[in-house]
Coordinates of C-alpha atoms in Angstrom, one line a residue:
M418 CA -39.5 44.6 -19.9
A419 CA -36.5 42.5 -21.0
P420 CA -36.5 41.2 -24.5
G421 CA -37.9 37.7 -24.9
R422 CA -40.0 37.8 -21.7
D423 CA -43.8 38.1 -21.4
R424 CA -45.6 40.4 -19.0
G425 CA -45.4 37.7 -16.2
G426 CA -41.6 37.8 -16.4
Q427 CA -41.4 34.2 -17.8
L428 CA -39.5 33.3 -20.9
G429 CA -41.7 33.1 -23.9
S430 CA -41.7 30.4 -26.5
Q431 CA -39.5 32.5 -28.8
A432 CA -37.2 33.9 -26.1
W433 CA -33.6 34.3 -26.6
L434 CA -30.8 34.6 -24.1
S435 CA -28.2 37.3 -24.0
P436 CA -24.6 36.4 -22.8
T437 CA -25.3 38.0 -19.4
D438 CA -28.2 35.6 -18.9
L439 CA -25.7 32.7 -18.9
W440 CA -23.3 34.3 -16.5
P441 CA -23.7 33.5 -12.8
P442 CA -25.1 36.3 -10.6
A443 CA -22.7 38.4 -8.6
G444 CA -21.5 36.5 -5.6
H445 CA -22.0 33.0 -7.1
P446 CA -18.9 30.9 -8.0
L447 CA -18.2 30.1 -11.6
P448 CA -18.9 26.5 -12.6
V449 CA -15.8 24.4 -12.8
V450 CA -15.0 20.9 -14.1
P451 CA -13.5 18.6 -11.4
G452 CA -9.8 18.4 -12.0
P453 CA -8.6 14.8 -11.4
G454 CA -10.7 13.1 -14.1
P455 CA -10.3 15.5 -17.1
A456 CA -6.6 16.1 -16.2
A457 CA -5.9 12.4 -16.9
F458 CA -6.5 12.8 -20.6
L459 CA -3.9 15.5 -21.1
P460 CA -0.7 13.9 -19.8
A461 CA -1.7 10.3 -20.8
V462 CA 0.6 10.3 -23.8
L463 CA 3.6 11.5 -21.8
E464 CA 2.8 9.2 -19.0
L465 CA 2.7 6.2 -21.3
A466 CA 6.0 7.2 -22.9
G467 CA 7.4 7.7 -19.4
V468 CA 6.5 4.1 -18.3
H469 CA 8.2 2.8 -21.5
L470 CA 11.3 4.8 -20.8
Q471 CA 11.5 3.8 -17.2
T472 CA 11.1 0.1 -17.9
Q473 CA 13.7 -0.2 -20.7
Q474 CA 16.9 -1.8 -19.4
E475 CA 19.2 0.3 -21.5
V476 CA 18.7 3.9 -22.6
K477 CA 18.1 3.3 -26.3
L478 CA 15.3 5.8 -27.0
R479 CA 14.4 9.3 -25.8
M480 CA 11.0 10.8 -25.3
M481 CA 10.0 11.5 -28.9
G482 CA 11.6 8.4 -30.2
M483 CA 9.6 6.2 -27.8
A484 CA 6.3 7.9 -28.6
L485 CA 7.0 7.5 -32.4
Q486 CA 7.9 3.8 -31.9
V487 CA 4.6 3.2 -30.1
V488 CA 2.6 4.9 -32.9
R489 CA 4.5 2.9 -35.6
T490 CA 4.1 -0.5 -34.0
N491 CA 0.7 -0.2 -32.4
G492 CA -1.1 2.8 -33.9
V493 CA -2.1 6.3 -32.5
L494 CA -4.7 5.0 -30.1
A495 CA -2.1 2.9 -28.4
L496 CA -0.8 6.2 -26.9
Y497 CA -3.9 6.0 -24.7
N498 CA -3.5 2.5 -23.5
G499 CA -4.5 2.3 -19.8
L500 CA -6.6 5.5 -19.9
S501 CA -9.4 3.8 -17.8
A502 CA -6.8 2.9 -15.2
S503 CA -5.3 6.4 -15.3
L504 CA -8.8 7.8 -14.6
C505 CA -9.3 5.4 -11.8
R506 CA -6.0 6.3 -10.3
Q507 CA -6.7 10.0 -10.5
M508 CA -10.1 9.5 -8.8
T509 CA -8.5 7.6 -5.9
Y510 CA -5.0 9.0 -5.5
S511 CA -5.4 12.6 -6.5
L512 CA -8.9 13.0 -5.0
T513 CA -7.6 11.7 -1.6
R514 CA -4.4 13.9 -1.4
F515 CA -6.1 17.0 -2.7
A516 CA -9.1 16.6 -0.3
I517 CA -6.8 16.1 2.7
Y518 CA -4.4 19.0 1.9
E519 CA -7.0 21.5 0.9
T520 CA -9.5 20.8 3.7
V521 CA -7.0 20.7 6.5
R522 CA -5.0 23.7 5.2
D523 CA -8.2 25.9 5.0
R524 CA -9.2 24.9 8.5
L525 CA -5.8 25.6 10.0
A526 CA -5.5 28.9 8.1
G527 CA -9.0 29.9 9.1
G528 CA -8.1 29.8 12.8
S529 CA -4.8 31.8 12.4
S530 CA -4.1 35.4 11.6
G531 CA -2.1 34.8 8.4
A532 CA -0.8 32.1 6.0
L533 CA 0.5 28.8 7.3
P534 CA 4.3 28.6 7.7
F535 CA 6.0 26.6 5.1
Y536 CA 7.0 23.7 7.4
K537 CA 3.3 23.1 8.2
K538 CA 2.5 23.1 4.5
V539 CA 5.2 20.5 3.9
L540 CA 4.0 18.3 6.7
L541 CA 0.4 18.6 5.5
G542 CA 1.4 17.8 1.9
A543 CA 3.5 14.8 3.0
V544 CA 0.6 13.3 5.1
G545 CA -2.0 13.9 2.3
G546 CA 0.3 12.6 -0.4
F547 CA 1.3 9.5 1.6
T548 CA -2.3 8.6 2.3
G549 CA -3.3 9.2 -1.4
G550 CA -0.4 7.2 -2.6
F551 CA -1.5 4.2 -0.6
V552 CA -5.2 4.5 -1.5
G553 CA -4.3 4.8 -5.2
T554 CA -1.7 1.9 -5.4
P555 CA -4.1 -0.7 -6.9
A556 CA -5.2 1.6 -9.7
D557 CA -1.6 2.8 -10.2
M558 CA -0.3 -0.8 -10.6
I559 CA -3.0 -1.6 -13.2
N560 CA -2.2 1.6 -15.0
V561 CA 1.5 0.7 -15.2
R562 CA 0.7 -2.8 -16.4
M563 CA -1.7 -1.7 -19.1
Q564 CA 0.6 0.9 -20.5
N565 CA 3.6 -1.5 -20.6
D566 CA 1.6 -4.5 -21.9
M567 CA 2.4 -3.7 -25.6
K568 CA 6.1 -4.1 -25.0
L569 CA 5.7 -7.7 -23.8
P570 CA 5.6 -10.8 -26.1
P571 CA 2.0 -11.8 -27.0
S572 CA 2.3 -14.9 -24.8
Q573 CA 3.2 -12.7 -21.7
R574 CA 0.7 -9.9 -22.1
R575 CA -1.9 -9.6 -19.4
N576 CA -4.6 -8.0 -21.8
Y577 CA -6.7 -6.3 -19.2
A578 CA -9.9 -5.1 -20.8
H579 CA -10.1 -2.1 -18.5
A580 CA -9.2 -1.0 -15.0
L581 CA -11.9 -2.9 -13.2
D582 CA -11.1 -6.0 -15.1
G583 CA -7.4 -5.6 -14.1
L584 CA -8.2 -5.1 -10.5
Y585 CA -10.5 -8.2 -10.4
R586 CA -8.0 -10.4 -12.2
V587 CA -5.1 -9.4 -10.0
A588 CA -7.1 -10.1 -6.9
R589 CA -8.3 -13.5 -8.2
E590 CA -5.1 -14.7 -9.9
E591 CA -2.4 -13.1 -7.6
G592 CA -4.2 -12.4 -4.4
L593 CA -5.4 -9.1 -2.8
K594 CA -2.0 -8.5 -1.3
K595 CA -0.5 -8.1 -4.8
L596 CA -2.8 -5.1 -5.5
F597 CA -0.6 -3.2 -3.0
S598 CA 2.7 -4.2 -4.5
G599 CA 4.9 -1.2 -4.4
A600 CA 2.7 0.6 -1.9
S601 CA 5.6 1.8 0.2
M602 CA 7.2 3.3 -2.9
A603 CA 4.0 4.8 -4.2
S604 CA 3.1 6.3 -0.8
S605 CA 6.6 7.8 -0.4
R606 CA 6.5 9.2 -4.0
G607 CA 3.0 10.6 -3.3
A608 CA 4.3 12.4 -0.3
L609 CA 7.1 14.0 -2.2
V610 CA 4.9 14.9 -5.2
T611 CA 2.3 16.5 -3.0
V612 CA 5.0 18.5 -1.2
G613 CA 6.4 19.6 -4.5
Q614 CA 3.1 20.3 -6.2
L615 CA 0.8 21.7 -3.5
S616 CA 3.1 22.9 -0.6
C617 CA 5.7 24.5 -2.9
Y618 CA 2.9 25.9 -5.1
D619 CA 1.3 27.7 -2.2
Q620 CA 4.6 29.0 -0.9
A621 CA 5.7 30.1 -4.4
K622 CA 2.5 32.0 -5.0
Q623 CA 2.8 33.6 -1.5
L624 CA 6.3 34.8 -2.3
V625 CA 5.4 36.0 -5.8
L626 CA 2.5 38.0 -4.4
S627 CA 4.6 39.4 -1.6
T628 CA 7.0 41.1 -4.1
G629 CA 4.2 43.5 -5.1
Y630 CA 4.9 43.3 -8.8
L631 CA 2.0 40.9 -9.5
S632 CA -1.5 40.7 -8.3
D633 CA -3.4 37.4 -7.8
N634 CA -3.9 36.8 -11.5
I635 CA -3.2 34.1 -14.1
L636 CA 0.5 35.1 -14.5
A637 CA 1.2 34.7 -10.8
H638 CA -0.5 31.3 -10.9
L639 CA 1.6 30.3 -13.9
I640 CA 4.9 31.3 -12.3
A641 CA 4.0 29.5 -9.1
S642 CA 2.9 26.4 -11.0
F643 CA 6.2 26.3 -13.0
I644 CA 8.2 26.5 -9.8
A645 CA 6.1 23.8 -8.1
G646 CA 6.3 21.5 -11.2
G647 CA 10.1 21.7 -11.2
C648 CA 10.3 20.9 -7.5
A649 CA 7.9 18.0 -7.8
T650 CA 9.8 16.5 -10.8
F651 CA 13.2 16.8 -9.1
L652 CA 12.0 15.3 -5.8
C653 CA 10.0 12.3 -7.0
Q654 CA 11.6 11.2 -10.2
P655 CA 13.9 8.5 -8.6
L656 CA 11.0 7.1 -6.7
D657 CA 8.9 7.2 -9.8
V658 CA 11.3 5.0 -11.7
L659 CA 11.6 2.5 -8.8
K660 CA 7.8 2.4 -8.4
T661 CA 7.2 1.8 -12.1
R662 CA 9.8 -1.1 -12.2
L663 CA 8.3 -2.7 -9.0
M664 CA 4.7 -2.6 -10.2
N665 CA 5.6 -4.0 -13.6
A666 CA 7.9 -6.7 -12.2
K667 CA 7.2 -10.4 -12.5
G668 CA 9.3 -11.5 -9.5
E669 CA 12.7 -10.3 -10.7
Y670 CA 13.2 -8.0 -7.8
R671 CA 13.4 -9.1 -4.1
G672 CA 12.3 -5.7 -2.8
V673 CA 12.8 -2.0 -3.0
V674 CA 16.5 -2.1 -2.1
H675 CA 17.2 -4.8 -4.7
C676 CA 15.3 -2.8 -7.4
A677 CA 17.3 0.3 -6.5
V678 CA 20.6 -1.6 -6.7
E679 CA 19.7 -3.1 -10.1
T680 CA 18.6 0.3 -11.4
A681 CA 21.8 1.9 -10.1
K682 CA 23.9 -0.5 -12.2
L683 CA 22.5 1.2 -15.3
G684 CA 24.1 4.5 -14.1
P685 CA 23.0 7.3 -11.8
L686 CA 21.0 9.0 -14.6
A687 CA 18.8 5.8 -14.8
F688 CA 16.9 7.4 -12.0
Y689 CA 16.1 10.4 -14.1
K690 CA 15.1 8.8 -17.4
L691 CA 12.6 11.6 -18.1
R692 CA 15.1 14.4 -17.7
K693 CA 14.8 15.3 -21.4
H694 CA 11.3 16.6 -20.9
F695 CA 11.9 18.0 -17.4
G696 CA 8.9 20.2 -16.5
L697 CA 6.7 19.1 -19.4
R698 CA 5.1 16.2 -17.6
V699 CA 4.6 17.1 -13.9
P700 CA 4.2 13.9 -11.9
S701 CA 0.7 13.3 -10.7

C-alpha cells in the first residue's frame, strides 16, 4: 500500500504527495501556459523603448538611454505603459497567426510523406501573418498610442485608461475606420514577421537536425530560434518603423508612401532604429 493511502486506495486526511504523484502519467502531455499572453510581459520594456526610438525625429538616444530617460521622467512603472493593449494585441494578432500556421501546417504535413518544402512554409507563414496583422491592427494602434503618450505635452495626451477604453474612444471620437489605420502596413509586417519567425524556425530546426550532430533537444531549439529571430528582425524592421509612425500620427502623413519618404529623409538607417539591440527583441 502506498504511503498516505488507506485500504480503499483513497488519500487519507494526513496524506502526502511524492513528486511522482504530481507528474503526468506516461503518454499524457505536460501542462503548458499559453504563450501569447505571458509572452507580452517579457518584451514589454523593449517594445516601449522601441516605440520611443522609432517616433523620435532625430537619433538622439539609443536603447539604454531611452529606457533610462523613461524611468527618470516617469518612474519604473512607466516602462509597462500599454501593457493591457500589448496583451490584447497578443491575444488577437499572435493567436490568429499561430493558429493558422500551426493548424494548416500540421494538416498538410499529415497527408504527406515528409516535411513541407520551404516555399510552402513561407506561403503559409505569409497568409497567417497577413491575416493576424489585420485582425490585430486595432489593439496594435492602441498599444503604440499608450506607449508613446508620455512623450506628448500634457494637453495632447490621449490618456487611455486601458486597451478597451482606447478602442472605445477611438471608435467614438475618430470613427471605426480609424481603428484600422495602418492596417496595410501592419498586415505586411505581420506576414514578414511570421515568415521569419515560424517558417524560418521550422526550416532552421529541420536543417540543424539533418546534420546529425544534435537531437531534438533544447539546444537545437535555441539555435533555430536564434536564426529565426535574426531573419524576422531583418525582414520586418523597416515596416515596423513605418507602422509605428503611421499609428501614432495625427494627420502629418498623407499615406504609407509619404511616411516612407519623410522617414528616408532622416537617412537610410532611420528604418533600422533598433539595430543596436538586433536579436534582443524579436518582433512579435
